CSV table of C-alpha atoms in Angstrom, one decimal:
chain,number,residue,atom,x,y,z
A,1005,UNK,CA,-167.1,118.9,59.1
A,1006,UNK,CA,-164.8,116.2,59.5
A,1007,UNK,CA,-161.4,116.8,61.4
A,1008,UNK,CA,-159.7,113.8,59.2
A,1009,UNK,CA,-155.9,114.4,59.7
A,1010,UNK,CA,-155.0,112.8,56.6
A,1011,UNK,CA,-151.4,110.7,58.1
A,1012,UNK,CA,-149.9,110.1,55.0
A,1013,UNK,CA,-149.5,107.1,55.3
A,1014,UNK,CA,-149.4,104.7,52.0
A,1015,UNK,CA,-147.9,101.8,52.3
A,1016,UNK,CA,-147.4,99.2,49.2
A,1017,UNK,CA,-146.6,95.4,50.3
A,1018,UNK,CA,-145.1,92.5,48.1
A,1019,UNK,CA,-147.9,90.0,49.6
A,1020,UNK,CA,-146.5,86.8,51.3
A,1021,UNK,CA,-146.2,84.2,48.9
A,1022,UNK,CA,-147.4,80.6,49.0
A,1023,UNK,CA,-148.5,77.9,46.8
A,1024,UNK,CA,-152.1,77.9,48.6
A,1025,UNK,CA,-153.1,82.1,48.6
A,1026,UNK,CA,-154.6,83.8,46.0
A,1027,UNK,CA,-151.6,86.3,44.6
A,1028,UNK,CA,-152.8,89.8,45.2
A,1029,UNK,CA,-150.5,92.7,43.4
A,1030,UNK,CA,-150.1,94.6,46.2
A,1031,UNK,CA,-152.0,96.2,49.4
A,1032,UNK,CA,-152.0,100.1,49.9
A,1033,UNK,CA,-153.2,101.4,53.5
A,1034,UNK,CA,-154.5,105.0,53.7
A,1035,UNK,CA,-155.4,106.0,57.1
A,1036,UNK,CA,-157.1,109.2,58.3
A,1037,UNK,CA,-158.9,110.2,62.1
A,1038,UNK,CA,-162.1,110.7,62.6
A,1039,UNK,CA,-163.6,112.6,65.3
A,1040,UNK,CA,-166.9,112.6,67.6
A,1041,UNK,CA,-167.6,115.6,69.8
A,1042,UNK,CA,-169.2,113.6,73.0
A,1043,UNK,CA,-171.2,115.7,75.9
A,1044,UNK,CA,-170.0,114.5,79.1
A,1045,UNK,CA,-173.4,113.3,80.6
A,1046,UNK,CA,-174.0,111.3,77.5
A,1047,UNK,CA,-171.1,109.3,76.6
A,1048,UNK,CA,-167.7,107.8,77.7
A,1049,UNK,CA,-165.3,106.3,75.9
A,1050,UNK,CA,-164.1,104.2,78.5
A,1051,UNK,CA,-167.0,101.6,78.4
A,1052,UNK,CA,-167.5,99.7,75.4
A,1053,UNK,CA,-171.2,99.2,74.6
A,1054,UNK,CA,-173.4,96.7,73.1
A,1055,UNK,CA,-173.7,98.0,69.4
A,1056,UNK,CA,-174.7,97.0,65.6
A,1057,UNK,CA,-173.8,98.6,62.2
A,1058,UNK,CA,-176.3,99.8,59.9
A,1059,UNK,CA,-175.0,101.4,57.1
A,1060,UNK,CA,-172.7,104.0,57.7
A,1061,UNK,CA,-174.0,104.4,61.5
A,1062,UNK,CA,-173.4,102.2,64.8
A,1063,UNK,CA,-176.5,102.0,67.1
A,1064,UNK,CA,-175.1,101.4,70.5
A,1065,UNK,CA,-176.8,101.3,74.1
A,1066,UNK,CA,-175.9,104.2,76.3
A,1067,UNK,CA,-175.7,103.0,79.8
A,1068,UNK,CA,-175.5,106.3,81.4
A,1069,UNK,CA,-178.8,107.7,79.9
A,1070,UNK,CA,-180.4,104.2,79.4
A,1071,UNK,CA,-181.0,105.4,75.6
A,1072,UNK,CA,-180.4,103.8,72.1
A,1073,UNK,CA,-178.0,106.5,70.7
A,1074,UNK,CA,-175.9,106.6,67.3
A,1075,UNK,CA,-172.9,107.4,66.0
A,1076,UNK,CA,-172.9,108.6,62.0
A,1077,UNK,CA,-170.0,108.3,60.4
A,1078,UNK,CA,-170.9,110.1,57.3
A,1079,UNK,CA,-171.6,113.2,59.2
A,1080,UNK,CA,-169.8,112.5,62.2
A,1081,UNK,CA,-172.1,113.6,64.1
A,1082,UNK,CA,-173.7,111.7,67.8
A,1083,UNK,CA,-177.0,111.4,68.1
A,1084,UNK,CA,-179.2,111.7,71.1
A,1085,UNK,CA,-181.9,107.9,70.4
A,1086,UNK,CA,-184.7,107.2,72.3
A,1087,UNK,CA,-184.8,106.4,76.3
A,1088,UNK,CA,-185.9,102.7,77.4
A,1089,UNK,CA,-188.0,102.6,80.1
A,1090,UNK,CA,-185.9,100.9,83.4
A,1091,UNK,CA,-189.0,101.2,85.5
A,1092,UNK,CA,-193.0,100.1,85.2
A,1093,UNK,CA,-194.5,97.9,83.5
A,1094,UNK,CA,-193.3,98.4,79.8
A,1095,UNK,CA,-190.0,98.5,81.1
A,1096,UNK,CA,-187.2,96.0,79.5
A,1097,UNK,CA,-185.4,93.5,81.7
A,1098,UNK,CA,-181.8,93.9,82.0
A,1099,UNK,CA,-180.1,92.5,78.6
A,1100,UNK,CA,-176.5,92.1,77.7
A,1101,UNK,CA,-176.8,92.8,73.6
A,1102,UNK,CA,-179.9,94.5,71.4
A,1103,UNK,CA,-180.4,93.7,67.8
A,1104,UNK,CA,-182.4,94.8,65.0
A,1105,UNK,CA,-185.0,92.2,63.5
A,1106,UNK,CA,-186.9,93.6,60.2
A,1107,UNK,CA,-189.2,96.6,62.4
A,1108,UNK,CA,-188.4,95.1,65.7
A,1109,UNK,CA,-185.1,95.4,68.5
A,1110,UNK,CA,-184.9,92.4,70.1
A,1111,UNK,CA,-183.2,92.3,73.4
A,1112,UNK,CA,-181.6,89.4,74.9
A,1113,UNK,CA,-180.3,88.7,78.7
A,1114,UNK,CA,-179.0,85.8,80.3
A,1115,UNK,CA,-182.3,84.2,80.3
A,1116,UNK,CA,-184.2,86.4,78.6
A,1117,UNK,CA,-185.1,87.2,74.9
A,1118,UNK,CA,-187.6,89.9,74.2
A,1119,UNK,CA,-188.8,92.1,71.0
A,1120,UNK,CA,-190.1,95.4,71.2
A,1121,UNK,CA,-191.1,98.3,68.9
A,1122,UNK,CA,-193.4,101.4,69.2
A,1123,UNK,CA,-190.7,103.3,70.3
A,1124,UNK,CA,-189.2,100.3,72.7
A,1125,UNK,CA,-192.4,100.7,74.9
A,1126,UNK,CA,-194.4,97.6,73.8
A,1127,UNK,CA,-192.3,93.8,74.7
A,1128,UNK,CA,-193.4,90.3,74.2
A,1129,UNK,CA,-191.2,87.3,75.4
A,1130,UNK,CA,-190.3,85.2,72.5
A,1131,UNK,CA,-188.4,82.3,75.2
A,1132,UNK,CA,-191.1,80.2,75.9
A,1133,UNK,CA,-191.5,79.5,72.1
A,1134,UNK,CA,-188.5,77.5,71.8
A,1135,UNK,CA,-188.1,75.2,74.7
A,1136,UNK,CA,-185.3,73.2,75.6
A,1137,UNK,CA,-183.5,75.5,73.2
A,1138,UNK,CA,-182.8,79.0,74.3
A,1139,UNK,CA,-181.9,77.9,77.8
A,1140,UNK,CA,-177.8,78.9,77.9
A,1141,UNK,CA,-176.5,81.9,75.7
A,1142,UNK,CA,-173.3,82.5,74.3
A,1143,UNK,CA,-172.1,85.8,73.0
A,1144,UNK,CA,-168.7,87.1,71.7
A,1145,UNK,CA,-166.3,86.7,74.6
A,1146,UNK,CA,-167.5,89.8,77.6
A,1147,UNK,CA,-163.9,90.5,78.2
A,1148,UNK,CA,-162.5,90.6,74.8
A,1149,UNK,CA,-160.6,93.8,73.8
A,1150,UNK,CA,-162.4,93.5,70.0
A,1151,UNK,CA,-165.4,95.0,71.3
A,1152,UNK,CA,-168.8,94.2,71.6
A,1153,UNK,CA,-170.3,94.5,67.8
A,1154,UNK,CA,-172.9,92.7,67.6
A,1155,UNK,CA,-174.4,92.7,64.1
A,1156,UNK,CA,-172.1,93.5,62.0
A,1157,UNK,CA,-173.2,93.3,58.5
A,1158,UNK,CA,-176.5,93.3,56.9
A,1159,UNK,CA,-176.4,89.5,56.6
A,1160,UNK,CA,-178.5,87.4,59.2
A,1161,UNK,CA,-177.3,87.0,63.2
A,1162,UNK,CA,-176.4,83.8,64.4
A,1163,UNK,CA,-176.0,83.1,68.2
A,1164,UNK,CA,-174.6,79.9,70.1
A,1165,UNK,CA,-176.7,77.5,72.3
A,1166,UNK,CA,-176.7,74.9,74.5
A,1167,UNK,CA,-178.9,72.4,76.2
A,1168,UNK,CA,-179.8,73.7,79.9
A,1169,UNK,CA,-179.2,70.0,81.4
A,1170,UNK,CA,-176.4,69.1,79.6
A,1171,UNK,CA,-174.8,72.2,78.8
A,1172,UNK,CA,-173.5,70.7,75.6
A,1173,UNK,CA,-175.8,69.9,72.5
A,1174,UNK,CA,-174.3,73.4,71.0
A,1175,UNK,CA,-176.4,75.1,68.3
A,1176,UNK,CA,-176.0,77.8,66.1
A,1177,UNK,CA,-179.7,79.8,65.9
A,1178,UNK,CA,-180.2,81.8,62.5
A,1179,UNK,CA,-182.9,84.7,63.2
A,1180,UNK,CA,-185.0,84.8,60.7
A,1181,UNK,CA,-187.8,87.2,62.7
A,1182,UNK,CA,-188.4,87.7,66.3
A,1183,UNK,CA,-190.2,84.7,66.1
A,1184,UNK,CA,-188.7,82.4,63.7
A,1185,UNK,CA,-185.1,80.7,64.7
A,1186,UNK,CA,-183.5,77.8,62.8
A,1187,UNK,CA,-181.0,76.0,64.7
A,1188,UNK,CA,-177.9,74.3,63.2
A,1189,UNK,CA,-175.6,71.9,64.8
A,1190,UNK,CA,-172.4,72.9,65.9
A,1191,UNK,CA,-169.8,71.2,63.5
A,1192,UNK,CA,-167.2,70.1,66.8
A,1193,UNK,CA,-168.4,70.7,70.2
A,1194,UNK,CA,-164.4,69.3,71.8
A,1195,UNK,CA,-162.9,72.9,70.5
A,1196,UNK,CA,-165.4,74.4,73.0
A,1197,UNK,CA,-164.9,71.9,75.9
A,1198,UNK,CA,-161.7,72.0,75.7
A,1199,UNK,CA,-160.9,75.4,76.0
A,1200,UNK,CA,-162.2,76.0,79.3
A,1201,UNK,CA,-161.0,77.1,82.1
A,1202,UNK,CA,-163.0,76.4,85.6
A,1203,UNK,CA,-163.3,77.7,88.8
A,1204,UNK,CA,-164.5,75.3,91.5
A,1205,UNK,CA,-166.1,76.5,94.9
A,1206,UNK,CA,-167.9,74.2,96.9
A,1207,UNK,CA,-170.5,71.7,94.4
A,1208,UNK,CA,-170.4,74.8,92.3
A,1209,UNK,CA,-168.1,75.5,89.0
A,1210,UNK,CA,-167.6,79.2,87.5
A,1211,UNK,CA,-166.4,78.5,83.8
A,1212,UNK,CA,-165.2,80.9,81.4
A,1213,UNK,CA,-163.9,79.8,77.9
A,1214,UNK,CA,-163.8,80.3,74.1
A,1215,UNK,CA,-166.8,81.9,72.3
A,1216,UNK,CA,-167.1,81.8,68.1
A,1217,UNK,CA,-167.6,84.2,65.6
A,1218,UNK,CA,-169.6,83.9,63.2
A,1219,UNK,CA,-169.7,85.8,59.8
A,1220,UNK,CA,-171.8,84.6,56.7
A,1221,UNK,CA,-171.2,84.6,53.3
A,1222,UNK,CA,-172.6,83.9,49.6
A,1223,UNK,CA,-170.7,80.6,50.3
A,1224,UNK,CA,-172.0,79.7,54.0
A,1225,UNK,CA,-170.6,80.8,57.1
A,1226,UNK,CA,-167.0,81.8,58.2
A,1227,UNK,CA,-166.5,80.6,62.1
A,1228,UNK,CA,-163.3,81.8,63.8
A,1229,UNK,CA,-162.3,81.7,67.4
A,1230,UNK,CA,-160.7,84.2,70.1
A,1231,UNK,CA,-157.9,81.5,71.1
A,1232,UNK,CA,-156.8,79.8,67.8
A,1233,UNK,CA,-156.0,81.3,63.9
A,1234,UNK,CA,-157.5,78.3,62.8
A,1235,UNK,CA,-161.1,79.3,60.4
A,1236,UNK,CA,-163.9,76.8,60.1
A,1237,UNK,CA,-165.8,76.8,56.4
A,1238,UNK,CA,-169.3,75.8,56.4
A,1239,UNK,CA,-170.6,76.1,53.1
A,1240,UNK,CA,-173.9,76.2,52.0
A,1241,UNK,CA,-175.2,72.5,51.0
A,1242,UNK,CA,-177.2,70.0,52.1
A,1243,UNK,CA,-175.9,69.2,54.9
A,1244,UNK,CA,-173.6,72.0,55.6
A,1245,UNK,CA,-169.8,70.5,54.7
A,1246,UNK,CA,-167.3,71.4,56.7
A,1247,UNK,CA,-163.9,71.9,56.4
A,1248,UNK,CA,-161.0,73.5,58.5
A,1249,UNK,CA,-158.4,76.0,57.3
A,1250,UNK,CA,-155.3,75.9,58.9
A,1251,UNK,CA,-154.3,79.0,60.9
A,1252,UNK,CA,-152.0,81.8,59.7
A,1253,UNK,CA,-148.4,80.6,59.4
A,1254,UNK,CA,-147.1,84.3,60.9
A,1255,UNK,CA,-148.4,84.1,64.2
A,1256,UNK,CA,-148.6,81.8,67.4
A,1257,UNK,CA,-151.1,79.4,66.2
A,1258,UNK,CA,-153.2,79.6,69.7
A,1259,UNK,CA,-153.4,80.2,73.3
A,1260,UNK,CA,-151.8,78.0,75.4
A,1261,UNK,CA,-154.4,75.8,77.1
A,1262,UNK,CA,-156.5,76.0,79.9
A,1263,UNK,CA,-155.9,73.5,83.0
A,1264,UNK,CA,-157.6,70.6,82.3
A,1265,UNK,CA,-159.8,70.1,85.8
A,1266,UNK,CA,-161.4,73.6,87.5
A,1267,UNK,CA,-159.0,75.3,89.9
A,1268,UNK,CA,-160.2,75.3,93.7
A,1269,UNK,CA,-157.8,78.3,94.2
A,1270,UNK,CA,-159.0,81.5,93.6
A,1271,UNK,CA,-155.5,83.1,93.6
A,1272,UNK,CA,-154.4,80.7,91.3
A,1273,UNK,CA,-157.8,81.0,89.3
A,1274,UNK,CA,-157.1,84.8,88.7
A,1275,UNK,CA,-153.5,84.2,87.9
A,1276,UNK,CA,-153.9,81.5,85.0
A,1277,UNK,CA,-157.0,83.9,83.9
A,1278,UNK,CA,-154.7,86.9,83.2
A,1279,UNK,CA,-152.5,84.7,81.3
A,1280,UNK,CA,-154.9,83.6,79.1
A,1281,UNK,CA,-156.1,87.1,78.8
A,1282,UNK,CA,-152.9,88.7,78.0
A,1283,UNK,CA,-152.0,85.8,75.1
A,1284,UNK,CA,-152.3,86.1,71.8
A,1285,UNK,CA,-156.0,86.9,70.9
A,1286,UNK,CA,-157.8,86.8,67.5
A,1287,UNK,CA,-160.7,88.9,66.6
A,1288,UNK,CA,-163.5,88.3,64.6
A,1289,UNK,CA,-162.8,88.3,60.7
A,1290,UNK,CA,-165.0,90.4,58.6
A,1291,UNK,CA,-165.3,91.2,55.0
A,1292,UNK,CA,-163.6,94.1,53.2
A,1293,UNK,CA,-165.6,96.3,52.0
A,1294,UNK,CA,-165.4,96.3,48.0
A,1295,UNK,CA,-163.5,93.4,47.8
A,1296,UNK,CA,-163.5,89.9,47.9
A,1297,UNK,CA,-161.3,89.6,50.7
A,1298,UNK,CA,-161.5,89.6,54.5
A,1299,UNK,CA,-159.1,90.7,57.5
A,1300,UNK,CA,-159.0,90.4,60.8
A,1301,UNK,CA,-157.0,92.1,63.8
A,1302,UNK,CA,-154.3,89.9,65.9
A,1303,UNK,CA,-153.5,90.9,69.3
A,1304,UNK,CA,-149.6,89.7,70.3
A,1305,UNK,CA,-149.1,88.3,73.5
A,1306,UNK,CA,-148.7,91.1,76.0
A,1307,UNK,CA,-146.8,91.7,79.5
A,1308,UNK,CA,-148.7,91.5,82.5
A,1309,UNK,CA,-149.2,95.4,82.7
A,1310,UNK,CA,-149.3,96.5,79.3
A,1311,UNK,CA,-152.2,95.3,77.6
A,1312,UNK,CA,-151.0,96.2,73.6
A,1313,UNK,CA,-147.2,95.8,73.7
A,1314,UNK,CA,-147.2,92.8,72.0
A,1315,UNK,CA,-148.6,95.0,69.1
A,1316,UNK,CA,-152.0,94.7,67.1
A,1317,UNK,CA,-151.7,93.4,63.3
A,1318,UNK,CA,-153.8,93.5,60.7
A,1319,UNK,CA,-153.8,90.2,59.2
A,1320,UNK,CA,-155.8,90.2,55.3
A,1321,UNK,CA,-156.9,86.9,54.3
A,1322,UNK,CA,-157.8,86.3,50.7
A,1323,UNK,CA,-160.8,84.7,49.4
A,1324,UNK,CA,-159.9,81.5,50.4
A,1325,UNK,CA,-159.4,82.6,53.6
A,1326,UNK,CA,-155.6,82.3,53.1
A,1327,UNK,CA,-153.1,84.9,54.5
A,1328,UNK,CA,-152.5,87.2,52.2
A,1329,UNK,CA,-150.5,90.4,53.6
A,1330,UNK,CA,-149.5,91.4,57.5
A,1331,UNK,CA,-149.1,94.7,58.8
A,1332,UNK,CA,-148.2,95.6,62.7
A,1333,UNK,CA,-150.4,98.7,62.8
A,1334,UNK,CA,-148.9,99.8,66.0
A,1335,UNK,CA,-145.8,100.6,64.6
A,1336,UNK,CA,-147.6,103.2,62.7
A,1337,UNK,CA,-150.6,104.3,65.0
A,1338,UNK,CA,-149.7,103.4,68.4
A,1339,UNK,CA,-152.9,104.9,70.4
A,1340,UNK,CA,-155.3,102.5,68.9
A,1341,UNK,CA,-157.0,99.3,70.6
A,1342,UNK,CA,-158.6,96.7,69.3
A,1343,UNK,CA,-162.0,97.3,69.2
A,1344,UNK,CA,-163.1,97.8,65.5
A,1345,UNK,CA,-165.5,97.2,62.8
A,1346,UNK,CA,-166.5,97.9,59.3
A,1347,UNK,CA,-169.1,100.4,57.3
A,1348,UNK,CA,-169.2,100.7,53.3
A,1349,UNK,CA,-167.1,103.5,53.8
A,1350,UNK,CA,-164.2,101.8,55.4
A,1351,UNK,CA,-162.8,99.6,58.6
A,1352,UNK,CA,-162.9,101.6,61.4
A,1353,UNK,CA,-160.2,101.3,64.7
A,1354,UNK,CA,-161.1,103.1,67.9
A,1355,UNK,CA,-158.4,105.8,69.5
A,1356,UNK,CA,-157.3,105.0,73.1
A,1357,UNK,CA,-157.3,108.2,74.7
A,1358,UNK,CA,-157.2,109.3,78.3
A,1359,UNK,CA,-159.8,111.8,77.9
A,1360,UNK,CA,-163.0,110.7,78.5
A,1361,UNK,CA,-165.3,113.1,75.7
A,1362,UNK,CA,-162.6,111.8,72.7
A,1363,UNK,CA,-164.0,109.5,71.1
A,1364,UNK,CA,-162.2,108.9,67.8
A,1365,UNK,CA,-161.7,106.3,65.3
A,1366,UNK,CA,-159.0,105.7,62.5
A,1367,UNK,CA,-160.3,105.1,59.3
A,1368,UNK,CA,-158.9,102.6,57.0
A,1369,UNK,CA,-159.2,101.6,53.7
A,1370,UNK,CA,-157.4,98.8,52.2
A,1371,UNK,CA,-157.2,98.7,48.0
C-alpha cells in the first residue's frame, strides 16, 4: 500500500497575465510522497539511470545487477527484470541509453546501435545500415541534474546526429523500427556551435556543449534547450515550418556563454565548466497529463557548493507554449532535485535523500 503523505498543500494562482498567453482560471497543486522499498544489492538512489516510461512504470537499467528492472507506480512496488549478459558471445556492448522499439530494446553506445529481443540474448547491429549517418550521437546533456529519461511518452524517439567528418550536418532521426530511421534537418545548427565550450590538449579538442530536447506533438515537434528558455516549433507541414518562441519573461533568459576558442588550461577549463553548470538550467518540457498544457522545471543559478539554492520552479506553459503560471517548488518541498518525469497518473519529482534504499518521488498533479 502506498505510504502517500498527503502535504496539504493546495495552492490556487491568479496566472500571469499577458496579451500573448492563453488565460487559464487558475492552477491548483496537490502534492503527495510516494515510496519504493529498495534492497541494498539492487538499487541506489544515488546514480541516476538510463530509463523510459511506459504507462504507469519506468524501465530503467540497473548497473549494479546488469538487469532491466522497473519501478510501478501504481503499485509501488520494484521489480526484479531480466539480467543482460556482460560476457560471451550474446553479450551486449557497453551502451549509454536502451529504448523500446515495437517487440525490440534497442541499445545504443557511442558507436554502437544494436536491437535485441528473446529475452535480450539475440543482437543484430543496425549501424552499418545507415552510413555516413549514425556516426556521432547526441543524447540529453550526461551531466544534467533533469535526469536521464529517455522515452518519455508513447510518441516516437528522436535522437540528434552529426556528420563523422564534419561534425556538423546535424540531424534529427525519427525511429520508426529497429531498422527504419528518417532523418530531418536540424532547423539552426549556430545555437549548437555556439554554445560550446572546448578543451584543447595538444592537436586534440575535448568539447562539451548544449544538447536538445525533443518532444512531439499532434502539431510537430516541441525542441527546447538546457541553456536558453527560448522553444523551437516545428510543426507538421511540408517542409516542417519553423518558428521560435521567445523565452519566459520570469527568468534569466540563458546561460552566460561559453569562451569562444577551447581553453588550453585545464584549471581554467574546470573552473568556467562549474560555472556553466551551476547557471540557470532548463529541463525538458513535457505535456501535462489531461491537459492541453505543458511545464517544465527551471533550475536558478546556484552557489558554487550548493547545487539547488537557487531554487527549482515549475514553470507551466500554455498551449501556445506561452508562460502561464510559476511556482518556486522549493519553498514548499525543499528535499527534491530535478530529476522528474510524467505517467497518466501524474508528474513525478524525485526525493533527495541521504539514505541510500529511499527512493521516493513527489507526486504532482496540476488542474
Amino acid at each position: 500500500m502506498s505510504k502517500s503523505i498527503i502535504l496539504g498543500i493546495i495552492l490556487c494562482a491568479f496566472l500571469i497575465s499577458c496579451s500573448q498567453k492563453e488565460n487559464l482560471d487558475s492552477v491548483k497543486l496537490t502534492i503527495s510522497e510516494l515510496n519504493f522499498k529498495t534492497d541494498k544489492s539492487l538499487y541506489t538512489n544515488q546514480i541516476s539511470a538510463p530509463f523510459y516510461t511506459d504507462k504507469n512504470k519506468v524501465i530503467f537499467f540497473n548497473k549494479f545487477e546488469s538487469s532491466i528492472d522497473t519501478l510501478d507506480f501504481t503499485s509501488e512496488n520494484y521489480l526484479k527484470g531480466d539480467q543482460l549478459e556482460i560476457e560471451g558471445p550474446n553479450s551486449l556492448p557497453e551502451f549509454v541509453i536502451f529504448y523500446p522499439v515495437e517487440q525490440y530494446l534497442v541499445f545504443q553506445g557511442a558507436n554502437t546501435l544494436f536491437k535485441s529481443n528473446n529475452k535480450l540474448t539475440e543482437k543484430e547491429s543496425i549501424i552499418q545500415k545507415f552510413p555516413g549517418k549514425i556516426q556521432r550521437y547526441f543524447f540529453q546533456p550526461p551531466a544534467s541534474e533533469f535526469g536521464n529519461c529517455i522515452k518519455c511518452s508513447e510518441n516516437n524517439f528522436y535522437i540528434l546526429f552529426s556528420d563523422s567528418d564534419t561534425k556538423k550536418n546535424y540531424q534529427l532521426a525519427k525511429f520508426h523500427t529497429p531498422d527504419s530511421l528518417s532523418f530531418l534537418p536540424f532547423p539552426d545548427e549556430s545555437i549548437l556551435e555556439k554554445n560550446k565550450l572546448g578543451f584543447k590538449y595538444g592537436s586534440s579538442t575535448l568539447e562539451k556543449g548544449t544538447i536538445p530536447y525533443v518532444t512531439e506533438t499532434s502539431q510537430g515537434l516541441i525542441i527546447s534547450f538546457y541553456h536558453t528558455s527560448e522553444v523551437w516549433i516545428l510543426e507538421k507541414s511540408k517542409p516542417f515550418n519553423y518558428k521560435i518562441i521567445s523565452g519566459s519573461p520570469y527568468f534569466k533568459s540563458k546561460k552566460d556563454e561559453f569562451p569562444k576558442e577551447p581553453i588550453s588550461d585545464f584549471s581554467k577549463f574546470i573552473e568556467v565548466s562549474k560555472i556553466w553548470n551551476n547557471d540557470i538550467s532548463f529541463g525538458p518540457i513535457y505535456s501535462i497529463p489531461n491537459s492541453d498544457n505543458f511545464f517544465r522545471l527551471v533550475k536558478g543559478p546556484s552557489s558554487k557548493n550548493k547545487l539547488y539554492d537557487g531554487g527549482i520552479f515549475l514553470e507551466v506553459l500554455n498551449s501556445k507554449l506561452k508562460t502561464a503560471y510559476i511556482e518556486e517548488l522549493t519553498k514548499m518541498i525543499p528535499d527534491i532535485t530535478c530529476e522528474y518525469l510524467v505517467l497518466p497518473s501524474g508528474i513525478y519529482i524525485k526525493k533527495n535523500s541521504n539514505d541510500e534504499d529511499d527512493l521516493s518521488f513527489y507526486r504532482i498533479i496540476l488542474n
